[in-house]
Coordinates of C-alpha atoms and ligand atoms in Angstrom, one line a residue:
M117 CA 79.6 15.1 133.2
K118 CA 83.2 13.2 133.7
S119 CA 86.2 14.5 131.7
K120 CA 89.4 13.4 131.1
A121 CA 91.9 16.4 131.4
L122 CA 95.7 16.7 131.5
I123 CA 96.6 18.5 134.9
I124 CA 100.1 20.1 135.1
E125 CA 100.7 19.8 138.5
G126 CA 104.3 21.8 138.7
I127 CA 107.4 22.1 136.7
G128 CA 107.6 19.0 134.2
K129 CA 105.3 17.2 136.0
S130 CA 101.9 16.3 134.5
E131 CA 99.4 13.2 135.4
I132 CA 95.6 12.2 133.0
K133 CA 93.0 12.6 135.7
E134 CA 89.0 12.6 135.8
I135 CA 87.3 16.1 136.4
Q136 CA 84.0 16.5 137.2
M137 CA 82.8 19.8 134.3
P138 CA 80.6 22.0 135.8
E139 CA 76.4 22.3 134.9
L140 CA 76.2 24.9 132.2
K141 CA 75.2 28.5 133.1
K142 CA 72.7 31.1 131.0
N143 CA 74.4 31.3 127.8
E144 CA 77.3 28.3 128.7
I145 CA 78.0 25.6 125.8
L146 CA 79.5 22.2 126.3
V147 CA 81.8 21.4 123.5
K148 CA 84.0 17.7 123.3
V149 CA 87.2 19.0 122.1
R150 CA 88.3 17.8 119.3
S151 CA 91.4 18.6 118.6
C152 CA 94.1 21.4 120.6
G153 CA 97.3 22.8 119.7
V154 CA 100.3 22.8 121.2
C155 CA 101.5 26.1 121.4
T156 CA 104.9 27.7 122.6
T157 CA 103.5 28.9 125.9
D158 CA 102.2 25.6 127.0
R159 CA 105.7 24.1 126.4
R160 CA 107.1 26.7 128.2
I161 CA 104.6 26.5 131.2
F162 CA 105.5 23.1 131.4
T163 CA 109.3 23.2 131.6
G164 CA 108.8 27.0 133.9
E165 CA 109.7 29.2 132.0
I166 CA 106.7 30.7 131.9
K167 CA 105.1 31.1 135.8
V168 CA 101.8 30.2 136.5
P169 CA 99.9 28.4 139.5
T170 CA 98.5 24.8 139.4
P171 CA 97.5 22.6 139.0
M172 CA 96.8 23.9 136.0
I173 CA 95.1 22.8 132.8
G174 CA 97.1 24.3 129.4
G175 CA 95.5 24.3 125.9
H176 CA 93.4 27.1 124.0
E177 CA 94.0 26.3 120.3
V178 CA 90.7 25.0 120.6
A179 CA 87.9 23.3 117.9
G180 CA 85.6 20.9 118.7
E181 CA 81.9 19.9 118.5
V182 CA 78.5 20.9 120.2
V183 CA 77.0 18.3 122.2
E184 CA 75.2 20.6 124.9
L185 CA 73.9 23.6 125.1
N186 CA 71.6 26.1 127.2
D187 CA 68.3 26.8 125.5
K188 CA 69.3 30.7 125.7
V189 CA 72.3 29.7 122.9
K190 CA 71.1 30.6 119.4
K191 CA 74.7 31.2 117.8
V192 CA 75.1 27.5 117.4
K193 CA 73.6 24.5 117.5
K194 CA 74.4 20.7 118.5
G195 CA 76.5 18.8 116.2
D196 CA 77.8 21.9 115.2
L197 CA 81.7 22.7 114.9
V198 CA 83.5 25.2 116.2
T199 CA 86.8 26.8 117.4
L200 CA 87.1 28.6 120.6
D201 CA 88.1 32.4 121.3
T202 CA 89.1 31.3 125.0
I203 CA 89.8 34.4 125.9
N204 CA 86.6 35.5 128.5
R205 CA 86.3 38.9 127.5
C206 CA 84.2 40.9 129.7
G207 CA 83.2 43.6 127.7
V208 CA 82.7 46.2 130.4
C209 CA 86.5 47.3 131.1
Y210 CA 88.3 50.3 129.5
Y211 CA 90.4 48.5 126.5
C212 CA 87.1 46.5 126.0
I213 CA 84.8 49.1 125.4
R214 CA 87.2 50.8 123.5
G215 CA 87.6 48.5 121.6
M216 CA 91.0 46.6 122.8
D217 CA 89.5 43.9 124.0
N218 CA 92.8 41.9 123.6
L219 CA 93.7 43.5 126.8
C220 CA 91.0 43.3 128.9
I221 CA 91.7 43.4 132.1
N222 CA 89.2 40.9 133.5
A223 CA 90.2 38.0 130.8
R224 CA 92.4 36.2 132.9
K225 CA 91.0 36.2 136.4
G226 CA 91.2 32.8 137.7
R227 CA 88.8 30.4 136.0
K228 CA 89.5 27.2 137.6
I229 CA 88.2 23.3 137.5
E230 CA 87.8 22.1 141.3
D231 CA 91.3 22.3 142.3
N232 CA 92.9 23.1 139.0
F233 CA 93.6 26.8 137.3
L234 CA 92.1 26.8 133.4
I235 CA 94.3 28.2 131.0
A236 CA 91.9 27.9 128.6
G237 CA 91.6 24.0 129.3
G238 CA 91.9 22.6 126.2
F239 CA 94.0 19.9 127.1
S240 CA 91.0 18.2 128.2
E241 CA 88.1 16.1 126.3
Y242 CA 85.5 18.9 127.6
I243 CA 85.3 22.4 128.1
V244 CA 82.7 24.5 128.9
V245 CA 82.6 28.1 127.2
K246 CA 80.1 30.8 127.0
E247 CA 78.2 31.8 123.6
K248 CA 80.5 34.8 122.7
Q249 CA 83.4 32.9 122.2
V250 CA 82.8 30.0 119.7
F251 CA 82.7 30.4 116.0
K252 CA 81.2 27.9 113.6
L253 CA 83.6 26.6 111.1
L254 CA 82.7 26.6 107.7
N255 CA 83.3 24.4 104.3
G256 CA 84.4 21.0 106.0
T257 CA 87.3 22.7 107.4
P258 CA 89.2 19.5 108.9
L259 CA 89.1 19.8 112.4
K260 CA 93.1 19.5 112.8
V261 CA 93.4 22.7 110.6
A262 CA 90.7 24.7 112.9
A263 CA 93.1 24.1 115.8
L264 CA 95.4 27.2 114.1
T265 CA 92.4 29.7 114.0
E266 CA 93.5 30.9 117.7
P267 CA 97.3 31.4 116.4
L268 CA 96.4 32.8 113.6
S269 CA 93.7 35.2 114.7
C270 CA 97.4 36.5 117.3
C271 CA 99.2 36.6 113.8
L272 CA 96.5 38.6 112.0
H273 CA 96.1 41.2 115.2
S274 CA 100.5 41.9 114.6
V275 CA 100.1 41.7 111.1
K276 CA 97.1 44.9 111.4
K277 CA 99.7 46.8 113.8
A278 CA 101.7 47.7 110.8
D279 CA 100.0 50.0 108.6
L280 CA 100.6 47.8 105.2
Q281 CA 99.7 48.4 101.7
F282 CA 99.7 46.8 98.7
G283 CA 102.5 46.1 97.7
D284 CA 104.4 46.3 100.6
S285 CA 107.2 44.5 102.1
I286 CA 107.8 42.8 105.2
L287 CA 110.7 41.2 107.4
I288 CA 109.8 37.9 109.1
I289 CA 112.6 36.7 112.0
G290 CA 112.0 33.1 112.7
G291 CA 110.3 30.3 110.3
G292 CA 108.0 28.6 113.2
T293 CA 104.7 28.6 112.8
M294 CA 103.9 31.6 113.9
G295 CA 106.0 33.1 110.9
I296 CA 104.7 31.1 108.5
L297 CA 101.2 32.3 109.7
H298 CA 102.4 36.1 108.9
A299 CA 103.6 35.2 105.5
F300 CA 100.4 34.0 104.8
L301 CA 98.9 36.7 105.9
A302 CA 101.0 39.1 104.4
K303 CA 100.6 37.3 101.1
M304 CA 96.3 37.7 101.7
R305 CA 97.3 41.8 101.9
G306 CA 98.9 41.8 98.6
V307 CA 102.8 42.5 100.7
K308 CA 105.7 40.3 99.3
A309 CA 107.1 38.5 102.9
I310 CA 110.6 37.1 103.2
I311 CA 111.4 35.0 106.4
S312 CA 115.0 34.8 108.0
D313 CA 115.6 31.6 110.2
P314 CA 119.1 29.6 110.6
E315 CA 117.5 26.4 110.2
N316 CA 118.4 24.9 106.7
H317 CA 115.1 22.7 107.3
R318 CA 113.0 25.4 108.6
R319 CA 113.8 27.4 105.4
E320 CA 113.5 24.6 102.8
F321 CA 109.8 24.0 104.4
I322 CA 109.1 27.7 104.1
E323 CA 110.1 27.8 100.8
K324 CA 108.5 24.6 99.8
M325 CA 105.1 26.0 100.9
G326 CA 106.1 29.6 98.6
F327 CA 107.5 32.2 100.3
K328 CA 111.2 33.7 100.5
A329 CA 113.0 32.3 103.2
I330 CA 117.0 33.5 103.9
K331 CA 119.8 32.9 107.1
P332 CA 120.1 35.4 109.0
E333 CA 123.6 36.5 108.4
E334 CA 121.7 37.6 104.5
I335 CA 119.1 40.3 105.9
E336 CA 121.7 43.5 105.3
S337 CA 122.0 42.1 101.9
V338 CA 118.7 42.4 100.8
V339 CA 117.2 45.2 102.4
P340 CA 119.6 47.3 99.6
E341 CA 116.7 45.6 97.3
I342 CA 113.7 46.4 99.2
N343 CA 112.2 49.8 98.6
E344 CA 114.3 51.5 96.1
G345 CA 117.4 50.4 99.1
H346 CA 115.0 52.4 101.9
G347 CA 114.0 49.4 103.6
F348 CA 111.0 47.4 104.9
D349 CA 108.1 48.4 105.5
A350 CA 107.8 46.2 108.6
V351 CA 109.6 43.8 110.7
F352 CA 107.9 41.4 112.9
I353 CA 110.0 39.6 115.3
T354 CA 108.6 36.0 115.9
A355 CA 111.2 34.3 117.3
P356 CA 112.5 34.8 121.3
V357 CA 116.2 36.2 120.1
I358 CA 116.2 39.5 122.1
N359 CA 119.7 40.5 120.5
V360 CA 118.6 40.9 117.1
V361 CA 115.7 43.5 118.1
G362 CA 118.1 46.6 118.2
K363 CA 119.3 45.4 114.8
T364 CA 115.8 45.7 113.3
I365 CA 116.0 49.7 112.9
E366 CA 118.1 49.7 110.3
Y367 CA 116.5 46.7 108.4
V368 CA 113.1 49.5 108.3
R369 CA 112.6 51.9 106.1
K370 CA 111.3 55.6 107.8
V371 CA 108.0 55.5 109.5
G372 CA 108.2 51.9 109.4
T373 CA 107.5 49.2 112.2
I374 CA 108.7 47.4 114.1
V375 CA 106.6 44.7 115.8
L376 CA 107.6 42.7 119.0
Y377 CA 105.3 39.7 118.3
T378 CA 107.2 36.7 120.5
S379 CA 107.9 37.7 124.2
M380 CA 111.0 37.0 125.4
H381 CA 111.9 34.9 128.3
P382 CA 113.8 35.8 130.1
T383 CA 113.2 39.7 129.3
G384 CA 115.8 42.4 129.2
D385 CA 116.2 45.6 127.8
L386 CA 116.7 47.0 124.5
D387 CA 119.7 48.1 122.9
I388 CA 118.2 50.9 120.5
D389 CA 120.2 54.3 119.5
C390 CA 117.1 57.0 120.4
N391 CA 117.6 59.2 118.0
S392 CA 117.3 56.5 115.4
I393 CA 114.1 56.1 116.1
H394 CA 113.7 60.5 116.5
Y395 CA 114.9 61.1 112.6
S396 CA 113.2 58.0 111.5
E397 CA 110.0 57.9 112.5
V398 CA 110.1 54.1 112.8
K399 CA 107.3 52.6 115.4
I400 CA 108.3 49.9 117.8
T401 CA 105.1 47.9 119.0
G402 CA 104.5 45.1 120.5
T403 CA 100.9 42.7 119.4
E404 CA 99.1 41.4 122.4
G405 CA 96.4 38.0 121.8
R406 CA 93.5 39.2 119.7
T407 CA 90.8 40.9 119.9
A408 CA 87.2 39.3 119.0
E409 CA 86.7 40.8 115.6
D410 CA 90.5 39.3 114.6
F411 CA 88.9 35.5 115.8
R412 CA 86.3 36.1 113.6
E413 CA 88.1 36.9 110.6
A414 CA 90.7 34.0 111.7
T415 CA 87.6 31.7 111.0
N416 CA 86.7 32.9 108.0
L417 CA 90.3 32.7 106.6
I418 CA 90.3 29.1 108.1
S419 CA 87.8 28.1 106.8
S420 CA 88.3 29.3 103.2
F421 CA 92.0 28.6 102.8
H422 CA 92.2 25.4 105.3
R423 CA 94.4 23.3 102.6
D424 CA 96.9 26.0 102.4
L425 CA 97.4 25.9 106.1
E426 CA 96.9 22.1 106.5
C427 CA 101.3 21.4 106.2
L428 CA 101.9 23.1 109.5
V429 CA 100.0 20.3 111.5
T430 CA 103.2 18.2 111.4
K431 CA 102.3 16.2 114.1
T432 CA 98.9 14.9 115.9
V433 CA 99.4 13.6 119.3
S434 CA 97.1 12.0 121.8
L435 CA 96.3 13.4 125.2
E436 CA 98.0 10.3 126.9
E437 CA 101.7 11.2 124.7
L438 CA 100.8 15.2 125.0
D439 CA 102.7 14.7 128.7
D440 CA 106.4 13.3 126.6
E441 CA 105.2 16.6 123.8
L442 CA 105.4 19.1 125.8
G443 CA 108.6 18.8 126.9
L444 CA 110.5 18.8 123.1
T445 CA 110.8 22.0 121.0
P446 CA 109.8 21.8 117.3
T447 CA 112.9 22.5 114.9
G448 CA 113.7 21.6 111.6
N449 CA 110.5 20.4 109.6
E450 CA 108.4 20.3 112.7
Q451 CA 105.8 22.9 113.0
R452 CA 102.5 22.4 114.7
T453 CA 101.7 19.2 117.2
V454 CA 97.7 19.3 117.6
V455 CA 96.2 17.0 119.9
L456 CA 93.3 15.0 118.8
F457 CA 90.6 13.6 120.6
Ligands
ZN653 ZN1 99.1 30.1 121.3
ZN654 ZN1 87.1 43.7 129.3

């Protein structure tokens, strides 16, 4: 079977081509892609900020319909609507065995279709995945919103990094889609979230969703109101602004957590006073991707709360329009762009 796919051939260079889909092996499923979110990572690959081998096919926020499956597959049937956990976890490495399969050392080993590297290959009419990578959508979840399952699962992994309790307060730096998904998950846990973002339109959008939004320069005046002045229980950094990381130590209470959600491009050193960590027992941690369990939880959440998240998909494009889209950076009222097939 042939599939039309957007192939990135170099920095800022892409073309739609037909690729030959491979025969299904045992436990494999052919999914007709119906929606695929455009992640910042995809944009950074296109602009060369993130270096990957080319030619390649991006797109890892995928939802679609099961169209063909090997008869050994039991989890889904033809016609089922699914979201895809596109990480191909090996299940046997040190990290997989220890329940940290988001860090699987074999997951990113060069999978290819013809000459094209797959990261993960959702910008294509069809995609082949293993049975363990499909999760069935329930409750009439629109496919457009289902593309948010992957980003939601990564935010879920991030929120779990802080030991949050009912009634806690968190600060989220960055009012993009990831920041808002963090706030949504916090709310689910009975945690109050404040999002800081320098853009007026972003803050208005966030307030409309029912979350508190402030300007970055207002953070310091808010801290005295949080936890009797001790500071936030956790701070999540979802915008790539490296110079704010050191400063967040002053916003978090003792034994609180600072989570570096976003990667930095280019990366750099942190300017942090060692003793400010020593005396306060503050924890600074990264968060990478999601585990299979995070993905399962995110699929259930999307199935139950897709109406709350629908407004985050602010633009839809066709595969033909994706080339132009990849060169843009969403600002203001723009949140997630989803490619619809
Ligand atoms: Zn992503
Ligand atoms: Zn592994």
